[in-house]
Short mmCIF file of C-alpha atoms (C1' of nucleotides) in Angstrom, two decimals:
data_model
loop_
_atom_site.label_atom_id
_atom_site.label_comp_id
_atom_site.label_asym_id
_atom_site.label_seq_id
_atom_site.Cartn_x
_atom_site.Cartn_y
_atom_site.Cartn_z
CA UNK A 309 -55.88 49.44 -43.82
CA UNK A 310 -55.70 47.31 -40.22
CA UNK A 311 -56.30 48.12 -37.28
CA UNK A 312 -54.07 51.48 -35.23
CA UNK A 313 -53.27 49.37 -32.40
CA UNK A 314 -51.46 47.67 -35.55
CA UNK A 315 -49.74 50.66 -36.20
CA UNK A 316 -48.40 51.76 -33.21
CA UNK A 317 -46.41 48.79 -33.15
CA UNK A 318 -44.92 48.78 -36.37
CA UNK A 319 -41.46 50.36 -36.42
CA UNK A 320 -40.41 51.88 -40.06
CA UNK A 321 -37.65 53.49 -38.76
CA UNK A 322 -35.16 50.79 -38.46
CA UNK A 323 -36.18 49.52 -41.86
CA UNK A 324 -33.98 49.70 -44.08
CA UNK A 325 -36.04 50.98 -47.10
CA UNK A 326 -37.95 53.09 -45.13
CA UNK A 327 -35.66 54.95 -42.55
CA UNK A 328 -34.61 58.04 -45.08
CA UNK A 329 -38.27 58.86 -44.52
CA UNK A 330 -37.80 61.91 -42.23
CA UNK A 331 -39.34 60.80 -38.40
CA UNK A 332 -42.29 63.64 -38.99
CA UNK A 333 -43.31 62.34 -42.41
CA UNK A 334 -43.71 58.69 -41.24
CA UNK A 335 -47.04 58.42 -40.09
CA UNK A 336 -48.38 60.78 -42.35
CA UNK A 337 -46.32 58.34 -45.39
CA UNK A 338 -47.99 55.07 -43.60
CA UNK A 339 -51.49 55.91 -43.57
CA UNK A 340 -51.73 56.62 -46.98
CA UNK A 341 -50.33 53.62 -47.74
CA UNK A 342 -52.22 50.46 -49.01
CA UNK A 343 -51.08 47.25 -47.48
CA UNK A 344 -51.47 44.36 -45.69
CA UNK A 345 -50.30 42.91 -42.68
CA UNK A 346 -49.58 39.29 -41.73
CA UNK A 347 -49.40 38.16 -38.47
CA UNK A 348 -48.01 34.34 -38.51
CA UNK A 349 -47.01 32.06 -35.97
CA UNK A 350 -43.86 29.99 -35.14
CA UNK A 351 -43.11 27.63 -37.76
CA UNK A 352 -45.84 28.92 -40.60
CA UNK A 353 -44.84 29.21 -44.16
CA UNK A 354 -44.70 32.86 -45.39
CA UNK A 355 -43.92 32.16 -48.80
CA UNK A 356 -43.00 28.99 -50.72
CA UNK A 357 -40.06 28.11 -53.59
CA UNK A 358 -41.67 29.45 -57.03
CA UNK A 359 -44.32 31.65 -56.02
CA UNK A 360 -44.45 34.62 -57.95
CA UNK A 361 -43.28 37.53 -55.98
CA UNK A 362 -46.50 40.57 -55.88
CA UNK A 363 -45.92 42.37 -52.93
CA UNK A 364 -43.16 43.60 -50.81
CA UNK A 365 -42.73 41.85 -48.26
CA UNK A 366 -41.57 43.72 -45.24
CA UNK A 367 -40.54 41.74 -42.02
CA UNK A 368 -41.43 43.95 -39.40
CA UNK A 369 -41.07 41.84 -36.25
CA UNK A 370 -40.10 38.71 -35.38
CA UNK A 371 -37.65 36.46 -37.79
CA UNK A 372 -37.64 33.69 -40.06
CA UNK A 373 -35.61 31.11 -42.11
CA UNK A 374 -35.17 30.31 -45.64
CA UNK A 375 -34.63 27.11 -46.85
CA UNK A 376 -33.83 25.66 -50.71
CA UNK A 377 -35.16 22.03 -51.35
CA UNK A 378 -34.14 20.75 -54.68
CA UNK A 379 -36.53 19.05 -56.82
CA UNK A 380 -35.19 15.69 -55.05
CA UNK A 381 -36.97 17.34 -51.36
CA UNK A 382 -33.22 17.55 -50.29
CA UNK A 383 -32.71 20.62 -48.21
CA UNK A 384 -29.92 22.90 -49.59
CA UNK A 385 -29.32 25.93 -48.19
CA UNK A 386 -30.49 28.34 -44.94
CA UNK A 387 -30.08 31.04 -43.88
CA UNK A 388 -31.94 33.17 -41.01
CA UNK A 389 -32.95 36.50 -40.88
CA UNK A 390 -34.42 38.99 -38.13
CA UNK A 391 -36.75 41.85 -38.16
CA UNK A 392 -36.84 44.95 -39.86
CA UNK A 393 -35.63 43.94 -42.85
CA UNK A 394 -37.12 43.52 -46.45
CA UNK A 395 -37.61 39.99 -47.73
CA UNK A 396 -36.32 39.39 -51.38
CA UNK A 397 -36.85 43.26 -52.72
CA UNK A 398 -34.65 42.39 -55.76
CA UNK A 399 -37.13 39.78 -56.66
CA UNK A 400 -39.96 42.16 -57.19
CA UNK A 401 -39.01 43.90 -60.14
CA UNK A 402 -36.39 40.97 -61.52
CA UNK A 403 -37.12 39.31 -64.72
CA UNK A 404 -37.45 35.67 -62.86
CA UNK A 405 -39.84 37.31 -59.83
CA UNK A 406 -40.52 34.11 -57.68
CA UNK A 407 -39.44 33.05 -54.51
CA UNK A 408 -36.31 31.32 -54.53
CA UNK A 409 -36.64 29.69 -51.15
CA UNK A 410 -39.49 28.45 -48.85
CA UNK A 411 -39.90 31.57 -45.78
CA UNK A 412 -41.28 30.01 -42.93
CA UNK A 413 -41.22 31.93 -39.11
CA UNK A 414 -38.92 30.94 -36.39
CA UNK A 415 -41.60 32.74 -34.31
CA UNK A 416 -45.03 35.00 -34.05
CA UNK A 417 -43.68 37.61 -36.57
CA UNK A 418 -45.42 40.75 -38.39
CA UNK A 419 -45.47 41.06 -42.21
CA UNK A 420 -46.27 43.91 -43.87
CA UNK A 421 -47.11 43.29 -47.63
CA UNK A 422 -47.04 46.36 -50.09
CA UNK A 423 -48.48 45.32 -53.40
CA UNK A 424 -46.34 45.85 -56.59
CA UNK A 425 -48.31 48.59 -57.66
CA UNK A 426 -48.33 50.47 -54.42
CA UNK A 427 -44.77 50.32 -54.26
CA UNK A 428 -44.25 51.93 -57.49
CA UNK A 429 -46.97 54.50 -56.67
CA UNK A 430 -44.89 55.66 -53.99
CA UNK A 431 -41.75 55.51 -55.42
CA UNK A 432 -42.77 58.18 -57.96
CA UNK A 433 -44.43 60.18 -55.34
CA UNK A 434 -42.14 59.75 -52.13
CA UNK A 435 -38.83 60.81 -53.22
CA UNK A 436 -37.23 59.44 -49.55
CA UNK A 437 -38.83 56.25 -50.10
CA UNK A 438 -37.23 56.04 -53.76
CA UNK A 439 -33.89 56.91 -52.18
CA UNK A 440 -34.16 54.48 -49.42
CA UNK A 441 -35.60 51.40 -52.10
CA UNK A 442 -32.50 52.49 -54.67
CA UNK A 443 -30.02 52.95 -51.35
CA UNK A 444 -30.77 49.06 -50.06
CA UNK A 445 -30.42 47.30 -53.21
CA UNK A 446 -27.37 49.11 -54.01
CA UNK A 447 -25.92 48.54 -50.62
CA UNK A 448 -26.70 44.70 -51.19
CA UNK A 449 -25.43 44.91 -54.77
CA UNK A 450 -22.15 46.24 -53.46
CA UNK A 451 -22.20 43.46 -50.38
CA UNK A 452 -22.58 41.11 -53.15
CA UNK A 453 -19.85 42.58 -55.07
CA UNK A 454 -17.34 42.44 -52.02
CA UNK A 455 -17.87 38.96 -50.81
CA UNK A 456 -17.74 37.36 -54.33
CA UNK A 457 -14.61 39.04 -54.86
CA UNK A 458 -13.37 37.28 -51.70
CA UNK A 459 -14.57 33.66 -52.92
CA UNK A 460 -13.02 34.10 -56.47
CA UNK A 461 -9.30 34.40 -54.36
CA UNK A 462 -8.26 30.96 -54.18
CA UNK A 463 -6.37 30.32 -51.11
CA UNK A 464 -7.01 31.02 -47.58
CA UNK A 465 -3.91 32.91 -47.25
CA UNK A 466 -5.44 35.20 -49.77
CA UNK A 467 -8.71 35.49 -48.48
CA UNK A 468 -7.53 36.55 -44.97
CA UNK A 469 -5.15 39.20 -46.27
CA UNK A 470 -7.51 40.81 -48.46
CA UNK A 471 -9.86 40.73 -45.59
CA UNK A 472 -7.36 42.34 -43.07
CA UNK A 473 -6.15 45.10 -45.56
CA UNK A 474 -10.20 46.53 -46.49
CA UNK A 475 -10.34 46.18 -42.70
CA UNK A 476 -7.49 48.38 -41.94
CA UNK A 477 -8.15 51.43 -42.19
CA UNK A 478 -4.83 53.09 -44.65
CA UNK A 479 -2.30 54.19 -42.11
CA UNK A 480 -3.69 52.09 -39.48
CA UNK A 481 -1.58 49.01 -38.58
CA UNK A 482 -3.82 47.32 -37.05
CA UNK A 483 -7.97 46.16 -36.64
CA UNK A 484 -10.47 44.57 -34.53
CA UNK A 485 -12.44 42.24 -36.12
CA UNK A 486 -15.99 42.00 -35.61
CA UNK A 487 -16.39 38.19 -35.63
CA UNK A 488 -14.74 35.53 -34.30
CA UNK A 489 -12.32 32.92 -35.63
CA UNK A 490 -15.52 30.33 -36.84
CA UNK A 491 -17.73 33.15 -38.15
CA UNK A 492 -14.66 34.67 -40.18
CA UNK A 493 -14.03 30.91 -41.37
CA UNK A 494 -17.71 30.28 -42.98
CA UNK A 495 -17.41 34.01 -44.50
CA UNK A 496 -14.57 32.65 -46.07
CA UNK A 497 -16.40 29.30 -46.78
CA UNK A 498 -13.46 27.48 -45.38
CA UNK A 499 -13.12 24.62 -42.38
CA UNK A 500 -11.96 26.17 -39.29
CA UNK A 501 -8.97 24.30 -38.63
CA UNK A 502 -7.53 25.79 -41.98
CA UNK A 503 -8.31 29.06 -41.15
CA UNK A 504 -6.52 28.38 -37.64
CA UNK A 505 -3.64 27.12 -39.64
CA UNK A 506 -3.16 29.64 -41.95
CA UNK A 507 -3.14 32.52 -39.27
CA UNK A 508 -1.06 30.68 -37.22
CA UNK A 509 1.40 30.56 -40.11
CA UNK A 510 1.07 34.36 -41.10
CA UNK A 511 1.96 35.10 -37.34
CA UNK A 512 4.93 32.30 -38.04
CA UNK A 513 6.20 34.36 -40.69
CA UNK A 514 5.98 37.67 -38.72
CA UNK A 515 3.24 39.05 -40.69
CA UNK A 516 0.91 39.42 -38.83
CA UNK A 517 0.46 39.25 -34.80
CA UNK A 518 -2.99 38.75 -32.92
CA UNK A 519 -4.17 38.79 -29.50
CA UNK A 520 -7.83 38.31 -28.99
CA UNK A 521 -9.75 39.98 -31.94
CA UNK A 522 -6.89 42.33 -32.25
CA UNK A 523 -5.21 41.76 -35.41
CA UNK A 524 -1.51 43.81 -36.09
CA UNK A 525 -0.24 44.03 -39.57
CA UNK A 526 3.39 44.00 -38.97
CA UNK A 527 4.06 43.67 -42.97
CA UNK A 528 1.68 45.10 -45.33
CA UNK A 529 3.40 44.97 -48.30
CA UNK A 530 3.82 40.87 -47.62
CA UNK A 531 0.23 41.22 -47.29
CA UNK A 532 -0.71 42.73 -49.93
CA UNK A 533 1.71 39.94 -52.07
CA UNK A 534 -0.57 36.81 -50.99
CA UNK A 535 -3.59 38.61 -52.53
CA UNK B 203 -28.07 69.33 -74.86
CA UNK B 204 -25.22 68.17 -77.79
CA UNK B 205 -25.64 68.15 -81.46
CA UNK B 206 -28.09 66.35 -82.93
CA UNK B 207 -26.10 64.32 -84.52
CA UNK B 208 -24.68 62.56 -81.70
CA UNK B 209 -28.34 61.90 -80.47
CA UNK B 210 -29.13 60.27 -83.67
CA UNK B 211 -26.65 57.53 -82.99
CA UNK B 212 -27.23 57.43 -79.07
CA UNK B 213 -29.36 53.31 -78.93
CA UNK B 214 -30.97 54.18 -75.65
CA UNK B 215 -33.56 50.74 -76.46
CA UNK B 216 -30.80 48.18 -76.22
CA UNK B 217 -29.68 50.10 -72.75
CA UNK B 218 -30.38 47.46 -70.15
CA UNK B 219 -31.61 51.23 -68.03
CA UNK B 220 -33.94 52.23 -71.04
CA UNK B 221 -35.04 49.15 -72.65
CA UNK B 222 -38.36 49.82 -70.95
CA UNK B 223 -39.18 53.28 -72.71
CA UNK B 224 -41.87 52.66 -75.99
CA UNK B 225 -39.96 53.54 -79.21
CA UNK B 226 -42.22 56.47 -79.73
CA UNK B 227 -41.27 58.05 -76.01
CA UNK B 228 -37.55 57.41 -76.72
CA UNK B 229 -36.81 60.78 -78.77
CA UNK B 230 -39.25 62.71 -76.18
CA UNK B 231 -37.09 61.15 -72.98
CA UNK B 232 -33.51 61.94 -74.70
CA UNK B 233 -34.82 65.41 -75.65
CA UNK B 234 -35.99 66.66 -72.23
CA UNK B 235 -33.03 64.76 -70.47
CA UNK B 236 -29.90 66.84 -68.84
CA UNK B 237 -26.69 64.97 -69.69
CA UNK B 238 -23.53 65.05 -70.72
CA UNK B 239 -22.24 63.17 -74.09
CA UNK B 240 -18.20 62.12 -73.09
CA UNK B 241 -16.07 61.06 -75.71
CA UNK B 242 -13.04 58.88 -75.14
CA UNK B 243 -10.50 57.48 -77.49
CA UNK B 244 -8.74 54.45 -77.02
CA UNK B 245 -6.84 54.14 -73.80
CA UNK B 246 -8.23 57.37 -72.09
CA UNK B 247 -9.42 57.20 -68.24
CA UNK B 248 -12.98 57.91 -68.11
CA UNK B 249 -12.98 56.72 -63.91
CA UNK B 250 -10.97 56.30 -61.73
CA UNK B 251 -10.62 54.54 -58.38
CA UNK B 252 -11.89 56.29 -55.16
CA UNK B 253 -14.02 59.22 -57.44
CA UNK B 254 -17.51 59.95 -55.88
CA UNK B 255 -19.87 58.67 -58.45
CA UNK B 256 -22.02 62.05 -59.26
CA UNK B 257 -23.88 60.64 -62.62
CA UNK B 258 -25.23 57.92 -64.14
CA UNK B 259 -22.72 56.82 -66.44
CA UNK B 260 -24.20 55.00 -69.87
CA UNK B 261 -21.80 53.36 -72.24
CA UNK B 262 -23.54 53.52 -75.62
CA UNK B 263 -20.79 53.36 -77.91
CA UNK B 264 -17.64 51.05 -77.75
CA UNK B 265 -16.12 49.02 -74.79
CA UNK B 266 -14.11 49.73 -71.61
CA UNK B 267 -11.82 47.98 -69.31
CA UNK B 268 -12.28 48.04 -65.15
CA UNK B 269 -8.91 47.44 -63.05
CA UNK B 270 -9.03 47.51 -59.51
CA UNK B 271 -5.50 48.53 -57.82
CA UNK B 272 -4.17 47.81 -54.35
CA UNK B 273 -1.96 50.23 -52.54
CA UNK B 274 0.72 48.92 -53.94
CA UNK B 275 0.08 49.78 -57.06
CA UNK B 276 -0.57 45.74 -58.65
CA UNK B 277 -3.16 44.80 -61.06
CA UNK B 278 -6.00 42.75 -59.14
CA UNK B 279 -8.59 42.24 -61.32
CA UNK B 280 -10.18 43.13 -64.91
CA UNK B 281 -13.40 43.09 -66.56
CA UNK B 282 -14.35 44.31 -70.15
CA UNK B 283 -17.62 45.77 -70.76
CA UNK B 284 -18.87 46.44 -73.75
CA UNK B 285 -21.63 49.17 -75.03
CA UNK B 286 -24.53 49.10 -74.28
CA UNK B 287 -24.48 49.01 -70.58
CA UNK B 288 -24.72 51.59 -67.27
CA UNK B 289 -21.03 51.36 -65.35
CA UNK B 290 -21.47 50.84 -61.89
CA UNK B 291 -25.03 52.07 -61.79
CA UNK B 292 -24.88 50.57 -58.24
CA UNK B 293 -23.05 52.94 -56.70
CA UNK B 294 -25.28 56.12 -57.30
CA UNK B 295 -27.26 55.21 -54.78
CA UNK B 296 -24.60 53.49 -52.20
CA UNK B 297 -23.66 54.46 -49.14
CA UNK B 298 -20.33 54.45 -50.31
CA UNK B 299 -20.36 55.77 -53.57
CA UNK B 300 -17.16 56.06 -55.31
CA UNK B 301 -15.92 54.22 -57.95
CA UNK B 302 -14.14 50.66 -56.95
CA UNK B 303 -12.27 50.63 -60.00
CA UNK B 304 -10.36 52.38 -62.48
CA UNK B 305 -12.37 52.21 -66.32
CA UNK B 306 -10.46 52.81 -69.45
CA UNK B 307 -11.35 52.68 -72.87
CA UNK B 308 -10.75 49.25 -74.67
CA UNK B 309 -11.58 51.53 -78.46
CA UNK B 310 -13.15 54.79 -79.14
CA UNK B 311 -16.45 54.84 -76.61
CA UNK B 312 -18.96 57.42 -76.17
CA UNK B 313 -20.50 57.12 -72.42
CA UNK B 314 -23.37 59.63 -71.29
CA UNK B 315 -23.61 61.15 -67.91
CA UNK B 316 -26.43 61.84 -66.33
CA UNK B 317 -26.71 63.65 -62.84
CA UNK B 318 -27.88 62.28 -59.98
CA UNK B 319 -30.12 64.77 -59.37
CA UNK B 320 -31.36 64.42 -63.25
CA UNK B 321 -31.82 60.47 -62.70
CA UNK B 322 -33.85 61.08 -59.75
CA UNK B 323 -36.12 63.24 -61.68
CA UNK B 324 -36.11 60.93 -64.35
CA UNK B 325 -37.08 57.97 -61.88
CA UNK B 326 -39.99 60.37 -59.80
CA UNK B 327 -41.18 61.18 -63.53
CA UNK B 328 -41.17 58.08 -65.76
CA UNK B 329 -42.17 54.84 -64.58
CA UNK B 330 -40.98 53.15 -67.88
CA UNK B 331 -37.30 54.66 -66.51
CA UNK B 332 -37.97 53.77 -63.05
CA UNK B 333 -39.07 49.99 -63.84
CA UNK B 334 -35.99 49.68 -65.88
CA UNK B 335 -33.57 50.96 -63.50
CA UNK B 336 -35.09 48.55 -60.45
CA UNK B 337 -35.35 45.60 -63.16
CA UNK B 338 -31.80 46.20 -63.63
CA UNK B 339 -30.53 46.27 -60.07
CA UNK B 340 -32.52 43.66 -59.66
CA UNK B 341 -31.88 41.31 -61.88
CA UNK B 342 -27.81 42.10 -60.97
CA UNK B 343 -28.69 41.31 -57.40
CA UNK B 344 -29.78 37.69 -58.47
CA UNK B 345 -27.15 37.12 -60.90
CA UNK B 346 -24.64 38.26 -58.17
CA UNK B 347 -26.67 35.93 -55.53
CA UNK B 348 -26.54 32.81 -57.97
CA UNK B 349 -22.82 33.23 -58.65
CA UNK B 350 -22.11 33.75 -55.09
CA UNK B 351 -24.28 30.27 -54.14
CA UNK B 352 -22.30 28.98 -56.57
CA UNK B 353 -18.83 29.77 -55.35
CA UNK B 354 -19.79 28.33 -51.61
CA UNK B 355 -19.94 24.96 -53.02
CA UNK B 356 -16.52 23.93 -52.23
CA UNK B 357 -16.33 21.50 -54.54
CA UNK B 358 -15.60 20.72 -58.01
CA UNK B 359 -18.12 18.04 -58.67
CA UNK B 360 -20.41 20.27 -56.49
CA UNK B 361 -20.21 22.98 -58.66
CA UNK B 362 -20.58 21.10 -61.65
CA UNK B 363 -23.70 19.12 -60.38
CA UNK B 364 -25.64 22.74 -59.36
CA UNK B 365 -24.58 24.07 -62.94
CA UNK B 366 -25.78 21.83 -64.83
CA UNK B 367 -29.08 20.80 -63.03
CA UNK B 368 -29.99 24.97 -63.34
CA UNK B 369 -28.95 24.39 -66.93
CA UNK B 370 -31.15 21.90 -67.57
CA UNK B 371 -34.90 22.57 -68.28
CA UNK B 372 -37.23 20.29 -65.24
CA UNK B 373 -38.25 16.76 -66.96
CA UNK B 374 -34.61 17.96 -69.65
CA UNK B 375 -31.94 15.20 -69.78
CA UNK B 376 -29.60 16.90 -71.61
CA UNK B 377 -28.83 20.70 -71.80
CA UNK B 378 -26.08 22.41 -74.56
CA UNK B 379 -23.32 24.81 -72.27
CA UNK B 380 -23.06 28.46 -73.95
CA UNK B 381 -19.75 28.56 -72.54
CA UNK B 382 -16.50 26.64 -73.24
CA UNK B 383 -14.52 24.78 -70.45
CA UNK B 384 -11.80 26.99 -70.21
CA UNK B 385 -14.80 29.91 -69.58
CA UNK B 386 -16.80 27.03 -67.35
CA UNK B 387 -13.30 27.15 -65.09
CA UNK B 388 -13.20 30.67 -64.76
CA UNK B 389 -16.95 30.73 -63.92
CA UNK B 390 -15.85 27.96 -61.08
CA UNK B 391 -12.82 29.89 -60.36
CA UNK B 392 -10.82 26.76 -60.23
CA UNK B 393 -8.31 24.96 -63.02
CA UNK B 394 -8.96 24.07 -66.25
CA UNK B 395 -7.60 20.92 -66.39
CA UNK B 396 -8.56 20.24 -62.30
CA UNK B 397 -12.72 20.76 -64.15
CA UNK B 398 -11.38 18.60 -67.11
CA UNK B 399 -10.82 15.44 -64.90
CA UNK B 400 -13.93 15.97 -62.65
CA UNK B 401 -16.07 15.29 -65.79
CA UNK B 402 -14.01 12.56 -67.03
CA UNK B 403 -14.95 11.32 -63.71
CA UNK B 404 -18.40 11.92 -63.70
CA UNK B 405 -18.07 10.34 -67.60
CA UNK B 406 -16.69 7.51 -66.07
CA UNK B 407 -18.99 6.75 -63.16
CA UNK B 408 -21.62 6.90 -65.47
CA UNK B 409 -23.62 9.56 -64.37
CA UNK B 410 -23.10 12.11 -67.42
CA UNK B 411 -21.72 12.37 -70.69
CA UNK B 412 -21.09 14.82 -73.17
CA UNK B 413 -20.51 15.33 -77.04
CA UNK B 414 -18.93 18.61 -77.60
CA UNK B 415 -20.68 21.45 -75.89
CA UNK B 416 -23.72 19.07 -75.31
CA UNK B 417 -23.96 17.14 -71.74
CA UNK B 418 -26.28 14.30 -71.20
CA UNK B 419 -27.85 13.75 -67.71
CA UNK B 420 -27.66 10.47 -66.95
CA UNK B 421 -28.08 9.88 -63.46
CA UNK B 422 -30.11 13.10 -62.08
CA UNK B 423 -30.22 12.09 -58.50
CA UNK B 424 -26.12 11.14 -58.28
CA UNK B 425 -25.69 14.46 -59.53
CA UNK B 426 -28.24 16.44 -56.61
CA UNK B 427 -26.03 14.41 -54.22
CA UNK B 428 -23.09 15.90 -55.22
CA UNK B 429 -24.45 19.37 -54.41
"C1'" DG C 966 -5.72 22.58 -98.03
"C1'" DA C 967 -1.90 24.09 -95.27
"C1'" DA C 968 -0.98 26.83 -91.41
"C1'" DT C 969 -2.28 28.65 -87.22
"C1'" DA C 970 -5.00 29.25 -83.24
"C1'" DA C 971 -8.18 27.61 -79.95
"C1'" DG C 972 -9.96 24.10 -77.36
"C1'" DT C 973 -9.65 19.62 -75.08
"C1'" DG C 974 -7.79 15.13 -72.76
"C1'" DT C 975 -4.42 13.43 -69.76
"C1'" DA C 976 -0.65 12.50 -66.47
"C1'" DA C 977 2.60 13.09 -62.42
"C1'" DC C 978 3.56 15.57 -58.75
"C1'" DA C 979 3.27 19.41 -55.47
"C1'" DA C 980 0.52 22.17 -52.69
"C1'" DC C 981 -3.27 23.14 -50.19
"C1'" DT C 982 -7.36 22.24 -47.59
"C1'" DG C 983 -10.71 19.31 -45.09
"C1'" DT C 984 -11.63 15.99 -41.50
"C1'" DT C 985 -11.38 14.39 -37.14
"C1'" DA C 986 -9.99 14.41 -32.73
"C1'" DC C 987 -8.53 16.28 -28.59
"C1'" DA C 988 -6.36 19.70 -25.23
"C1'" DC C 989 -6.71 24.06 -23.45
"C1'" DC C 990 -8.50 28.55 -22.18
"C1'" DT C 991 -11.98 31.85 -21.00
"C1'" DG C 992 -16.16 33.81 -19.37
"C1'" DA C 993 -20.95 33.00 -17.70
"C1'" DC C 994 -23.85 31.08 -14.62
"C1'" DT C 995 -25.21 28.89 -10.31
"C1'" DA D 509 -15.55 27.41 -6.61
"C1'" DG D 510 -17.40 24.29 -9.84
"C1'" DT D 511 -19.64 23.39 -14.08
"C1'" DC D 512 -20.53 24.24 -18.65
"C1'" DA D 513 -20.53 26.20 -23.21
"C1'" DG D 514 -18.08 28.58 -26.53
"C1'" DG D 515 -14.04 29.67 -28.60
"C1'" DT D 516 -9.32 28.58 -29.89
"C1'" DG D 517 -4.67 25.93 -30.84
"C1'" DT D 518 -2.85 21.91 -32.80
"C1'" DA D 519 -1.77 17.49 -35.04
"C1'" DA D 520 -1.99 13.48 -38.42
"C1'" DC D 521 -3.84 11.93 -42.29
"C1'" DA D 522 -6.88 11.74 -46.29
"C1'" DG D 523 -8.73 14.03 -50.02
"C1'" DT D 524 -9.02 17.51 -53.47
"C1'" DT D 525 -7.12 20.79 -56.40
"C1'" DG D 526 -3.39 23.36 -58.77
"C1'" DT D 527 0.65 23.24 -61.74
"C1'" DT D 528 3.01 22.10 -65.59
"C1'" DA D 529 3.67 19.88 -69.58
"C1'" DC D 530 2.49 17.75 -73.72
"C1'" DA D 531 -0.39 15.23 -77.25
"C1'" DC D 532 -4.27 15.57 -79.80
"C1'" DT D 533 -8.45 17.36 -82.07
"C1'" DT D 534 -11.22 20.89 -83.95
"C1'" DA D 535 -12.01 25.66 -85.98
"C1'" DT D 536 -10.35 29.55 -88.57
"C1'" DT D 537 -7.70 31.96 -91.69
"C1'" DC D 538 -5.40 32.94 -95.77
#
DNA sequence: GAATAAGTGTAACAACTGTTACACCTGACT
DNA sequence: AGTCAGGTGTAACAGTTGTTACACTTATTC
């Protein structure tokens, strides 16, 4: 397969797909595997835009970047992502299965690529790995879910209350929010002067009441009216 | 399992789940399979909101309604689904796996449920099932992905320019919509009449134009700028 | 073929959000 | 303590979109 000193470092635990393997099976479950591993440096292309997708592609260590380029070279979208996570696993059994975005490392980074067929092997045979596989892309389905149910509410006012109520937990009045004022602003895909705005009215209005990433929900049932 | 004649009018190969199974292994799968045949007139509650999602849940036969519900006991949102489809097959395998909405019965349906612990079998067992299933999830996970790219374009004209360059086949200059405006605004989440006068716009400056459900790109490049 | 429904084009105005720019605060680092 | 970067509060103005209303055209139905 490649060489142990390989092995030692690779770290299936924190993967997502892989951590319902139990810590004792985990060796065992990667030496009977068949795979490959790809060692890249800073700035190499893992994968490009419309290559067909044969292999899972696990991202072990290190992290990379994905980037969109239109047909005009134009670059559209980005977006970064760090080690151990899967890269694309939808696309490997989808319909369309190509890359939809260039991969290229943002430094020396580990691949680990499981063909198609090896996947499937030991999703029949491994019943953790099958629960781990079905677990992440329902997860993601569900983050999907959530987030375009945030973009399809119109106003910012409406955004930020739904986001403060499924971040209250019921009976709580109030939450500490895990990002800060900018980060919660390009969740919401909205400038953050608006977002500054729009809190600054809710406090106005004696809604709601902040200090630092404390948020207090002094009205919930106005709350729940701007959603 | 139930009375034959209820299997007889079970269509498992136009199941987005079982599509996968050969004709001739379709009688064989349904016979050895452990589920549940539901029946549900008009109007009855087959989920609701906040129940841990134990089976499968197939909707041969009819069509449903999904309403999410806030604590204060307003409508949010609807969707109609209509047989046949798997409900929710995402969260069987979530972390959090209860249902997010409440589903109702649009007409006389007939949903099967299969247990977890029966669908895992099912997936260990037969790869046609287990292809189908990821294909599914799968192809969900991109549809959410591309509607979710979509909604970050903040845009009208954005939106518009990305919809209709993925609608139109590479070297294409025209490409016929499959959905009216008023659906194209919904799709946009934005107003009908606001999408109206961005493509009178768009008519105007020359870049497309458009006979009934038939658009004509004029002026590829102005559009990728838009994006 | 008349009646009705569905879809589309358009306009004026209100409402909301983005842009830009700058002041201020806080914590980290030296 | 001083410097610097990151985060936040705020304001004026421009730009975009929503709202509402109505005319008009095109399907559908009986």
């Amino acid at each position: 397969m490649s060489d142990k000193s390989e092995l030692d470092r690779i770290d299936l635990k924190n993967c997502p797909i892989c951590n319902g393997i139990p810590a004792n099976m985990q060796d065992a479950f990667i030496d009977q595997l068949d795979y490959k591993v790809l060692h890249v440096k800073k700035g190499e292309i893992i994968a490009r835009q419309g290559d067909i997708v044969k292999a899972l592609y696990l991202l072990v260590k290190g992290s990379v970047k994905t980037e969109m380029t239109n047909e005009g070279g134009q670059v559209i979208g980005i977006e970064n992502m760090k080690a151990p996570r899967p890269l694309a696993p939808a696309f490997l059994f989808a319909e369309s299965n190509r890359f939809p975005v260039d991969v290229t490392a943002l430094e020396p980074s580990v691949i680990i690529q499981i063909p198609k067929e090896e996947v499937m092997k030991q999703l029949a045979v491994n019943p953790h790995f099958m629960q781990g596989y079905l677990k992440f892309n329902a997860n993601r389905t569900q983050f999907l879910s959530e987030k375009l149910k945030l973009m399809t509410i119109r106003t910012i006012r409406g955004k930020l209350a739904y986001y403060l109520l499924h971040h209250t937990a019921s009976g709580e009045t109030s939450c500490v929010l895990d990002r800060n004022q900018t980060e919660l602003a390009e969740l919401f895909a909205v400038a953050r002067p608006s977002l500054a705005r729009t809190i600054a009215e809710l406090e106005e209005e004696g809604i709601i009441r902040h200090e630092k990433k404390t948020v207090y929900i002094l009205n919930r049932h106005a709350l729940q009216q701007l959603i």
